[in-house]
CSV table of C-alpha atoms in Angstrom, one decimal:
chain,number,residue,atom,x,y,z
A,1,MET,CA,-8.1,21.6,12.9
A,2,LYS,CA,-9.6,18.8,10.7
A,3,ILE,CA,-11.5,20.4,7.9
A,4,LEU,CA,-11.4,17.5,5.5
A,5,THR,CA,-10.8,14.4,7.7
A,6,GLU,CA,-12.8,15.0,10.9
A,7,HIS,CA,-15.2,12.2,10.2
A,8,ILE,CA,-13.1,10.0,8.0
A,9,ASN,CA,-12.9,7.1,10.5
A,10,THR,CA,-16.7,7.1,11.2
A,11,PRO,CA,-18.2,3.7,10.2
A,12,GLY,CA,-20.2,4.0,7.0
A,13,ILE,CA,-19.1,7.4,6.3
A,14,ASP,CA,-18.9,6.5,2.5
A,15,THR,CA,-22.7,6.1,2.5
A,16,PHE,CA,-25.2,9.0,1.9
A,17,ASP,CA,-27.2,8.5,5.2
A,18,VAL,CA,-24.1,8.4,7.6
A,19,TYR,CA,-22.5,11.3,5.7
A,20,ARG,CA,-25.8,13.3,5.8
A,21,SER,CA,-26.0,12.6,9.6
A,22,LYS,CA,-22.7,14.2,10.1
A,23,GLY,CA,-23.8,17.4,8.4
A,24,GLY,CA,-23.2,16.4,4.9
A,25,TYR,CA,-24.8,18.4,2.0
A,26,THR,CA,-25.9,21.2,4.3
A,27,ALA,CA,-23.4,23.4,2.3
A,28,VAL,CA,-25.3,22.5,-0.8
A,29,GLU,CA,-28.5,23.6,0.7
A,30,LYS,CA,-27.0,26.8,1.9
A,31,ALA,CA,-25.4,27.6,-1.5
A,32,LEU,CA,-28.4,26.7,-3.7
A,33,LYS,CA,-31.1,28.3,-1.4
A,34,LYS,CA,-29.4,31.2,0.1
A,35,MET,CA,-26.5,32.3,-2.2
A,36,THR,CA,-25.9,33.4,-5.7
A,37,PRO,CA,-23.1,31.8,-7.8
A,38,ASP,CA,-21.1,35.0,-7.5
A,39,GLU,CA,-21.4,35.0,-3.7
A,40,VAL,CA,-20.1,31.4,-3.6
A,41,VAL,CA,-17.2,32.5,-5.6
A,42,GLU,CA,-16.5,35.4,-3.4
A,43,GLU,CA,-16.5,33.2,-0.3
A,44,VAL,CA,-13.8,30.9,-2.0
A,45,LYS,CA,-11.7,34.0,-2.8
A,46,LYS,CA,-12.0,35.2,0.8
A,47,SER,CA,-10.7,31.8,2.0
A,48,GLY,CA,-7.5,32.2,0.1
A,49,VAL,CA,-7.5,28.4,-0.5
A,50,ARG,CA,-4.8,27.5,-3.1
A,51,GLY,CA,-4.9,24.6,-5.6
A,52,ARG,CA,-3.9,21.4,-3.7
A,53,GLY,CA,-2.7,19.5,-6.9
A,54,GLY,CA,0.7,21.0,-6.8
A,55,ALA,CA,0.7,24.4,-8.5
A,56,GLY,CA,-0.8,26.3,-5.5
A,57,PHE,CA,-2.7,28.9,-7.5
A,58,PRO,CA,-5.5,30.6,-5.6
A,59,MET,CA,-8.8,28.8,-6.4
A,60,GLY,CA,-11.2,31.6,-6.1
A,61,MET,CA,-9.0,33.7,-8.5
A,62,LYS,CA,-8.9,30.9,-11.0
A,63,TRP,CA,-12.8,30.6,-10.9
A,64,SER,CA,-13.0,34.3,-11.4
A,65,PHE,CA,-11.1,34.0,-14.8
A,66,LEU,CA,-13.9,31.7,-16.3
A,67,ALA,CA,-15.3,33.3,-19.4
A,68,LYS,CA,-19.1,33.6,-19.5
A,69,PRO,CA,-20.2,34.0,-23.1
A,70,GLU,CA,-23.9,33.8,-23.8
A,71,GLY,CA,-25.4,30.5,-25.0
A,72,VAL,CA,-22.1,28.5,-24.4
A,73,PRO,CA,-21.9,25.7,-21.8
A,74,ARG,CA,-19.4,25.8,-19.0
A,75,TYR,CA,-17.7,22.9,-17.4
A,76,LEU,CA,-16.0,21.9,-14.1
A,77,VAL,CA,-13.5,19.1,-14.4
A,78,CYS,CA,-12.2,17.4,-11.1
A,79,ASN,CA,-8.5,16.3,-11.6
A,80,ALA,CA,-8.4,13.0,-9.8
A,81,ASP,CA,-5.7,11.5,-12.0
A,82,GLU,CA,-3.3,11.4,-9.0
A,83,SER,CA,-0.1,9.8,-10.4
A,84,GLU,CA,2.7,11.7,-8.9
A,85,PRO,CA,5.1,9.2,-7.2
A,86,GLY,CA,4.8,9.6,-3.5
A,87,THR,CA,1.4,11.2,-3.6
A,88,PHE,CA,-1.8,9.3,-2.6
A,89,LYS,CA,-3.9,11.7,-0.5
A,90,ASP,CA,-6.6,12.2,-3.2
A,91,HIS,CA,-6.9,8.4,-3.5
A,92,TYR,CA,-7.4,8.3,0.3
A,93,LEU,CA,-10.1,11.0,0.3
A,94,MET,CA,-12.1,9.6,-2.6
A,95,LYS,CA,-12.1,6.0,-1.2
A,96,ASN,CA,-13.1,7.1,2.3
A,97,LEU,CA,-15.2,10.3,1.8
A,98,PRO,CA,-16.7,10.1,-1.7
A,99,HIS,CA,-19.6,12.2,-0.7
A,100,LEU,CA,-17.4,15.1,0.5
A,101,LEU,CA,-16.0,15.4,-3.2
A,102,ILE,CA,-19.4,15.1,-4.7
A,103,GLU,CA,-20.8,17.8,-2.3
A,104,GLY,CA,-17.8,20.0,-3.4
A,105,MET,CA,-18.5,19.3,-7.1
A,106,ILE,CA,-22.2,20.4,-6.7
A,107,ILE,CA,-21.2,23.7,-4.9
A,108,SER,CA,-18.4,24.5,-7.3
A,109,SER,CA,-20.4,23.6,-10.4
A,110,TYR,CA,-23.3,25.9,-9.1
A,111,ALA,CA,-20.8,28.7,-8.5
A,112,LEU,CA,-19.3,28.3,-12.1
A,113,GLY,CA,-22.6,27.9,-13.9
A,114,ALA,CA,-21.7,24.4,-15.0
A,115,ASN,CA,-24.6,21.9,-15.7
A,116,LYS,CA,-22.4,19.0,-16.5
A,117,SER,CA,-19.2,18.3,-14.7
A,118,PHE,CA,-16.7,15.5,-14.7
A,119,ILE,CA,-14.5,13.6,-12.2
A,120,TYR,CA,-11.4,12.2,-14.3
A,121,VAL,CA,-9.9,9.4,-12.1
A,122,ARG,CA,-6.7,7.7,-12.6
A,123,GLY,CA,-7.4,4.5,-14.6
A,124,GLU,CA,-5.8,2.2,-12.2
A,125,LEU,CA,-8.2,3.1,-9.4
A,126,MET,CA,-11.3,1.2,-10.8
A,127,TYR,CA,-12.5,0.3,-7.4
A,128,VAL,CA,-12.5,4.0,-6.4
A,129,ILE,CA,-14.4,4.8,-9.6
A,130,ARG,CA,-17.1,2.4,-8.5
A,131,ILE,CA,-17.2,3.9,-5.0
A,132,LEU,CA,-17.8,7.4,-6.6
A,133,GLU,CA,-20.4,6.1,-9.0
A,134,LYS,CA,-22.4,4.5,-6.1
A,135,ALA,CA,-22.2,7.7,-4.2
A,136,ILE,CA,-23.4,9.8,-7.1
A,137,GLU,CA,-26.4,7.4,-7.5
A,138,GLU,CA,-27.2,7.8,-3.8
A,139,ALA,CA,-26.9,11.6,-4.1
A,140,LYS,CA,-29.1,11.6,-7.1
A,141,ALA,CA,-31.8,9.5,-5.4
A,142,LYS,CA,-32.0,12.0,-2.6
A,143,GLY,CA,-32.4,14.9,-5.0
A,144,PHE,CA,-28.9,16.4,-4.8
A,145,LEU,CA,-28.1,15.7,-8.4
A,146,GLY,CA,-30.1,15.8,-11.7
A,147,LYS,CA,-32.9,18.2,-12.6
A,148,ASN,CA,-34.0,21.1,-10.4
A,149,ILE,CA,-31.8,20.3,-7.4
A,150,LEU,CA,-33.7,21.0,-4.1
A,151,GLY,CA,-36.2,23.0,-6.1
A,152,SER,CA,-33.6,25.6,-6.8
A,153,GLY,CA,-33.9,25.5,-10.6
A,154,TYR,CA,-30.4,24.4,-10.9
A,155,ASP,CA,-29.5,21.2,-12.9
A,156,LEU,CA,-26.3,19.2,-12.6
A,157,GLU,CA,-25.2,16.0,-14.3
A,158,LEU,CA,-22.0,14.4,-12.8
A,159,VAL,CA,-19.9,12.0,-14.7
A,160,VAL,CA,-16.9,9.9,-13.5
A,161,HIS,CA,-14.5,9.2,-16.3
A,162,PRO,CA,-11.6,6.8,-16.0
A,163,GLY,CA,-8.3,7.8,-17.4
A,164,GLY,CA,-5.9,5.4,-19.3
A,165,GLY,CA,-3.2,5.4,-16.7
A,166,ALA,CA,-1.0,8.1,-18.2
A,167,TYR,CA,0.7,10.5,-15.8
A,168,ILE,CA,0.7,13.1,-18.4
A,169,CYS,CA,-3.1,13.5,-18.1
A,170,GLY,CA,-2.5,15.0,-14.6
A,171,GLU,CA,-1.7,18.1,-16.6
A,172,GLU,CA,-5.0,20.0,-17.1
A,173,THR,CA,-5.0,20.4,-20.8
A,174,ALA,CA,-3.7,16.8,-21.6
A,175,LEU,CA,-6.6,15.7,-19.2
A,176,LEU,CA,-9.1,17.7,-21.4
A,177,GLU,CA,-7.7,16.1,-24.6
A,178,SER,CA,-8.1,12.7,-23.0
A,179,LEU,CA,-11.7,13.4,-21.8
A,180,GLU,CA,-12.5,14.5,-25.3
A,181,GLY,CA,-11.4,11.0,-26.5
A,182,LYS,CA,-8.1,12.1,-27.9
A,183,ARG,CA,-4.4,11.3,-27.1
A,184,GLY,CA,-3.5,12.9,-23.8
A,185,ASN,CA,-1.0,15.6,-25.2
A,186,PRO,CA,-0.9,19.0,-23.5
A,187,ARG,CA,-2.2,21.9,-25.4
A,188,ASN,CA,-0.4,25.2,-26.1
A,189,LYS,CA,-1.5,28.0,-23.8
A,190,PRO,CA,-3.0,30.4,-24.5
A,191,PRO,CA,-5.9,29.9,-25.0
A,192,PHE,CA,-6.3,28.8,-21.4
A,193,PRO,CA,-9.0,26.3,-20.3
A,194,ALA,CA,-11.0,29.2,-18.7
A,195,VAL,CA,-11.6,30.6,-22.2
A,196,LYS,CA,-11.4,27.4,-24.4
A,197,GLY,CA,-11.2,24.2,-22.4
A,198,LEU,CA,-13.3,21.0,-22.7
A,199,TYR,CA,-15.0,21.0,-26.1
A,200,GLN,CA,-13.5,24.4,-26.7
A,201,CYS,CA,-15.9,25.9,-24.0
A,202,PRO,CA,-14.8,27.7,-20.8
A,203,THR,CA,-13.7,25.1,-18.3
A,204,VAL,CA,-12.2,25.1,-14.8
A,205,VAL,CA,-10.0,22.2,-13.7
A,206,ASN,CA,-9.4,21.7,-10.1
A,207,ASN,CA,-7.9,19.0,-7.9
A,208,VAL,CA,-9.9,16.6,-5.6
A,209,GLU,CA,-8.6,18.1,-2.3
A,210,SER,CA,-9.3,21.7,-3.5
A,211,ILE,CA,-12.9,20.9,-4.5
A,212,ALA,CA,-13.4,19.1,-1.3
A,213,THR,CA,-12.7,22.2,0.8
A,214,THR,CA,-15.6,24.1,-0.5
A,215,SER,CA,-18.3,22.5,1.6
A,216,TRP,CA,-16.5,23.7,4.9
A,217,ILE,CA,-15.9,27.1,3.4
A,218,ILE,CA,-19.5,27.7,2.5
A,219,ASN,CA,-20.8,26.4,5.8
A,220,ASN,CA,-18.3,28.3,7.9
A,221,GLY,CA,-17.3,31.3,5.7
A,222,GLY,CA,-14.2,32.1,3.7
A,223,GLU,CA,-12.8,34.3,6.4
A,224,ALA,CA,-13.0,31.5,9.0
A,225,TYR,CA,-11.0,29.3,6.7
A,226,ALA,CA,-8.4,31.9,6.3
A,227,THR,CA,-7.8,32.0,10.1
A,228,TYR,CA,-6.1,28.6,9.8
A,229,GLY,CA,-2.7,28.3,8.2
A,230,ILE,CA,-0.1,31.0,7.9
A,231,GLY,CA,0.1,34.0,5.6
A,232,LYS,CA,-0.8,33.2,2.0
A,233,SER,CA,-0.8,29.5,2.9
A,234,THR,CA,-4.3,29.3,4.4
A,235,GLY,CA,-6.3,26.4,5.7
A,236,THR,CA,-5.2,22.8,6.0
A,237,LYS,CA,-3.3,20.4,3.7
A,238,LEU,CA,-3.3,16.7,3.1
A,239,ILE,CA,0.2,15.3,3.1
A,240,SER,CA,1.0,11.8,1.8
A,241,ALA,CA,3.8,10.7,4.1
A,242,SER,CA,6.0,7.7,3.1
A,243,GLY,CA,9.7,6.4,3.2
A,244,HIS,CA,11.9,5.7,6.2
A,245,ILE,CA,9.5,7.0,8.8
A,246,ASN,CA,7.7,5.1,11.7
A,247,LYS,CA,4.2,6.2,10.8
A,248,PRO,CA,3.6,6.4,7.1
A,249,GLY,CA,0.1,7.5,6.0
A,250,VAL,CA,-2.1,10.6,5.1
A,251,TYR,CA,-2.1,13.5,7.5
A,252,GLU,CA,-4.1,16.7,7.5
A,253,ILE,CA,-2.0,19.5,8.8
A,254,ASN,CA,-2.6,23.2,9.5
A,255,LEU,CA,-0.4,24.9,6.9
A,256,GLY,CA,2.5,26.6,8.8
A,257,LEU,CA,3.1,23.5,11.1
A,258,PRO,CA,6.9,23.3,11.8
A,259,CYS,CA,8.7,20.7,9.5
A,260,ASP,CA,10.5,19.3,12.6
A,261,GLU,CA,7.2,18.7,14.3
A,262,PHE,CA,5.6,17.1,11.3
A,263,LEU,CA,8.5,14.7,10.8
A,264,ASN,CA,9.3,13.9,14.4
A,265,SER,CA,6.1,14.2,16.6
A,266,ASP,CA,4.1,11.1,17.5
A,267,GLU,CA,0.9,12.9,16.1
A,268,TYR,CA,2.4,12.7,12.6
A,269,CYS,CA,5.2,10.7,11.0
A,270,GLY,CA,6.8,9.7,14.4
A,271,GLY,CA,10.4,10.3,13.3
A,272,VAL,CA,12.9,8.5,11.2
A,273,ARG,CA,12.9,4.8,11.8
A,274,LYS,CA,14.6,3.7,15.0
A,275,GLY,CA,18.4,3.4,14.8
A,276,HIS,CA,18.7,5.5,11.7
A,277,THR,CA,19.4,9.3,10.8
A,278,LEU,CA,17.7,11.7,8.5
A,279,LYS,CA,19.5,12.0,5.1
A,280,ALA,CA,17.2,13.7,2.7
A,281,VAL,CA,13.6,14.6,2.0
A,282,VAL,CA,11.4,15.0,-1.0
A,283,ALA,CA,8.7,17.3,0.4
A,284,GLY,CA,6.0,17.6,-2.4
A,285,GLY,CA,6.1,14.6,-4.7
A,286,SER,CA,8.8,13.3,-7.0
A,287,SER,CA,8.7,16.4,-9.2
A,288,VAL,CA,10.0,18.8,-6.6
A,289,PRO,CA,13.7,19.3,-5.6
A,290,ILE,CA,15.1,16.9,-3.1
A,291,VAL,CA,16.9,18.6,-0.1
A,292,PRO,CA,19.3,17.3,2.6
A,293,GLY,CA,17.7,16.7,6.0
A,294,HIS,CA,19.2,19.8,7.5
A,295,LEU,CA,17.7,22.1,4.7
A,296,PHE,CA,14.3,20.5,5.3
A,297,LEU,CA,14.3,21.3,9.0
A,298,LYS,CA,15.8,24.8,8.8
A,299,THR,CA,16.3,27.3,6.0
A,300,ALA,CA,19.7,28.4,4.8
A,301,ASN,CA,19.4,31.5,7.2
A,302,GLY,CA,18.9,29.1,10.2
A,303,GLU,CA,15.2,29.8,10.6
A,304,ASP,CA,12.8,26.9,11.4
A,305,ARG,CA,11.3,25.6,8.2
A,306,LEU,CA,7.5,25.4,8.0
A,307,MET,CA,5.1,23.2,6.1
A,308,SER,CA,3.8,26.1,3.8
A,309,TYR,CA,4.2,27.1,0.3
A,310,GLU,CA,6.4,30.1,1.1
A,311,SER,CA,8.6,28.6,3.8
A,312,LEU,CA,9.6,25.4,1.8
A,313,SER,CA,10.5,27.6,-1.2
A,314,ASP,CA,12.6,29.9,0.9
A,315,GLY,CA,16.0,30.1,-0.7
A,316,GLY,CA,14.8,29.1,-4.1
A,317,PHE,CA,16.1,25.9,-5.6
A,318,ALA,CA,19.6,26.6,-4.2
A,319,THR,CA,18.6,25.8,-0.8
A,320,GLY,CA,14.8,25.4,-0.8
A,321,THR,CA,12.2,23.1,-2.4
A,322,MET,CA,8.3,23.1,-3.0
A,323,LEU,CA,5.2,22.0,-1.1
A,324,GLY,CA,3.9,20.7,-4.4
A,325,SER,CA,1.2,17.9,-4.2
A,326,GLY,CA,2.2,17.0,-0.6
A,327,GLY,CA,3.9,13.7,-1.6
A,328,PHE,CA,6.3,13.6,1.5
A,329,ILE,CA,9.2,11.1,1.0
A,330,VAL,CA,11.9,10.6,3.8
A,331,PHE,CA,15.3,9.0,3.1
A,332,ASP,CA,17.5,7.9,6.0
A,333,GLU,CA,21.3,7.2,5.6
A,334,THR,CA,20.7,3.8,4.0
A,335,ALA,CA,19.2,5.3,0.9
A,336,CYS,CA,21.2,5.7,-2.2
A,337,ILE,CA,20.4,9.1,-3.8
A,338,VAL,CA,21.9,8.0,-7.2
A,339,ARG,CA,19.6,5.0,-7.4
A,340,ASN,CA,16.6,7.0,-6.2
A,341,THR,CA,17.2,9.7,-8.8
A,342,TRP,CA,17.7,7.1,-11.6
A,343,ASN,CA,14.3,5.5,-10.4
A,344,PHE,CA,12.5,8.9,-10.8
A,345,ALA,CA,14.2,9.5,-14.1
A,346,ARG,CA,12.9,6.2,-15.4
A,347,PHE,CA,9.4,7.2,-14.4
A,348,TYR,CA,9.5,10.5,-16.3
A,349,GLU,CA,11.1,8.9,-19.4
A,350,HIS,CA,8.3,6.4,-19.4
A,351,GLU,CA,5.5,8.9,-18.8
A,352,SER,CA,6.8,11.7,-21.2
A,353,CYS,CA,4.1,12.1,-24.0
A,354,GLY,CA,6.9,12.7,-26.5
A,355,GLN,CA,5.3,15.9,-28.0
A,356,CYS,CA,8.2,18.1,-27.1
A,357,SER,CA,11.8,17.3,-28.3
A,358,PRO,CA,13.6,18.6,-25.1
A,359,CYS,CA,11.5,16.3,-22.9
A,360,ARG,CA,11.1,13.4,-25.3
A,361,GLU,CA,15.0,13.2,-25.9
A,362,GLY,CA,16.2,14.7,-22.7
A,363,THR,CA,14.3,12.3,-20.2
A,364,GLY,CA,15.8,9.4,-22.2
A,365,TRP,CA,19.2,10.7,-22.0
A,366,MET,CA,19.0,11.5,-18.3
A,367,GLN,CA,17.8,8.0,-17.6
A,368,LYS,CA,20.6,6.4,-19.6
A,369,VAL,CA,23.3,8.5,-18.0
A,370,LEU,CA,22.0,7.8,-14.6
A,371,ASN,CA,21.8,4.1,-15.4
A,372,ARG,CA,25.5,4.3,-16.4
A,373,ILE,CA,26.5,5.9,-13.1
A,374,GLU,CA,24.4,3.7,-10.9
A,375,HIS,CA,25.8,0.5,-12.6
A,376,GLY,CA,29.5,1.5,-12.3
A,377,LYS,CA,30.0,2.7,-15.9
A,378,GLY,CA,29.8,6.5,-15.6
A,379,SER,CA,32.4,9.2,-15.9
A,380,MET,CA,32.9,12.5,-14.1
A,381,HIS,CA,31.8,14.1,-17.4
A,382,ASP,CA,28.4,12.4,-17.0
A,383,ILE,CA,27.7,14.3,-13.9
A,384,ASP,CA,28.2,17.6,-15.7
A,385,LEU,CA,26.2,16.1,-18.7
A,386,LEU,CA,23.2,15.6,-16.5
A,387,VAL,CA,23.2,19.1,-15.2
A,388,ASP,CA,23.5,20.4,-18.8
A,389,ILE,CA,20.6,18.2,-20.0
A,390,SER,CA,18.4,19.3,-17.1
A,391,LYS,CA,19.1,22.9,-18.0
A,392,LYS,CA,18.1,22.3,-21.7
A,393,ILE,CA,14.8,20.6,-20.6
A,394,GLU,CA,13.7,23.1,-18.1
A,395,GLY,CA,11.4,25.8,-19.3
A,396,ASN,CA,11.5,24.6,-22.8
A,397,THR,CA,8.4,22.4,-23.0
A,398,ILE,CA,4.7,22.9,-23.5
A,399,CYS,CA,3.8,21.5,-20.0
A,400,PRO,CA,5.5,21.2,-16.7
A,401,LEU,CA,6.5,17.5,-17.0
A,402,GLY,CA,9.8,18.5,-18.5
A,403,ASP,CA,10.5,20.7,-15.4
A,404,ALA,CA,9.3,17.8,-13.1
A,405,ALA,CA,11.9,15.5,-14.7
A,406,ALA,CA,14.7,18.0,-14.6
A,407,TRP,CA,14.4,19.5,-11.0
A,408,PRO,CA,15.0,16.2,-9.2
A,409,VAL,CA,18.1,15.4,-11.2
A,410,ALA,CA,19.6,18.9,-10.8
A,411,SER,CA,18.8,19.2,-7.2
A,412,ALA,CA,20.3,15.6,-6.4
A,413,ILE,CA,23.6,16.7,-8.1
A,414,ARG,CA,23.5,20.1,-6.4
A,415,HIS,CA,23.2,18.6,-2.8
A,416,PHE,CA,24.8,15.2,-3.2
A,417,ARG,CA,27.3,15.6,-5.8
A,418,ASP,CA,30.0,13.8,-3.7
A,419,GLU,CA,27.7,10.7,-3.8
A,420,PHE,CA,27.6,10.7,-7.6
A,421,GLU,CA,31.4,11.2,-7.7
A,422,TRP,CA,31.8,8.3,-5.4
A,423,HIS,CA,29.8,6.0,-7.8
A,424,VAL,CA,32.1,7.0,-10.7
A,425,LYS,CA,35.3,6.7,-8.6
A,426,HIS,CA,34.5,3.5,-7.0
A,427,PRO,CA,32.4,1.5,-9.4
A,428,ILE,CA,33.2,-1.9,-7.9
A,429,GLU,CA,32.1,-0.9,-4.4
A,430,ALA,CA,29.1,1.1,-5.7
A,431,THR,CA,27.6,-1.9,-7.5
A,432,LYS,CA,27.7,-4.3,-4.6
A,433,PRO,CA,24.2,-5.2,-3.4
A,434,GLY,CA,23.0,-2.7,-0.8
A,435,ALA,CA,26.0,-0.5,-1.0
A,436,VAL,CA,25.4,3.1,-0.1
A,437,TYR,CA,27.8,6.1,0.0
A,438,MET,CA,28.4,7.5,3.4
A,439,LYS,CA,31.1,10.3,3.3
A,440,GLU,CA,34.1,8.3,2.0
A,441,SER,CA,32.9,5.1,3.6
A,442,VAL,CA,30.5,2.3,2.4
A,443,LEU,CA,27.5,1.0,4.3
A,444,VAL,CA,26.4,-2.5,3.2
């Protein structure tokens, strides 16, 4: 079932007229003319759709938490600051289907009682920002934005705001700080954005993919959406697939699809590249635990692993991982786990805002120690030191960036400790160009 990408390859679908010819904006007409805001919220709750930015929190429930004090404006903010390494599905959606996001923003803003809403886009994607701004002008010219939309009495101004290229602004409160013109540092919670968000007013922050689902839900009903997927993982999910696979790209899958089918079928990733074998998988973006190939395909109990929130987390962090943002990265036997972990650690050190000491200092230390091990100057003590540092970061920061930095390091050592030890014991071999550990042997 293609809920989001059914028409993505239609020529001209990024224009209003072509999008409209494919049924675009009919959900806005239905919502504004035939439904109350509370009825829209109720349909989203019935759908069971969960936040697609990584946290997986039920979107309808998040909407229902929004405070509604008299005389105080409310805001909807779309988090399009997609910066997680390995994740590019929101970029893909905005570039090809800008009107799908705008239609979702209109419906969602109406449901929340917001008369001014924002799309906060990663600063590096200026050409996407121009695409969105053009689409907004088209929608406004056709009467779907601005004053008294479709004669309903509902007004909405939609603003696209470029970010400064900071990964930390993907965290909702740091995003709000940035949107207010301040440094993008996360806020302490409570108060939560639903009570005091943008300009200290009630605010909902949702991901691009999450908001884009609302038009289908309104047209077809929340219960119809919930028939797709599995259990509490309802609907479809966009997956950004990259790494050592035959067919990298963005795929829309029904949640509950077997992991083996997603990785190996010709419809999706097409399997690990020819002549190579699966070594490890990062299932949901660089911030989730890495797992060996066999634990991606099957749980520790031997059950088939599914592409769903619950199945991928089966076994906890000991043997499981997370669906996260859907940044799916595959490694074959030529990949060096130590080098990859160091690369991720460099990213998190660079992107830490520095507000919390455990993250500010801990990410730096992890990067330095991994650098030592990767370049043949590490010790066995360094491996345990990395585990200790990750434990001291995890759960001790204002925002989840500390956890995102700690989990990949801890999981890499948990599952591939022998590879770290080989780097320490064989520094000369480990530092040869292209050298990779393969169970007491070296592949060059």
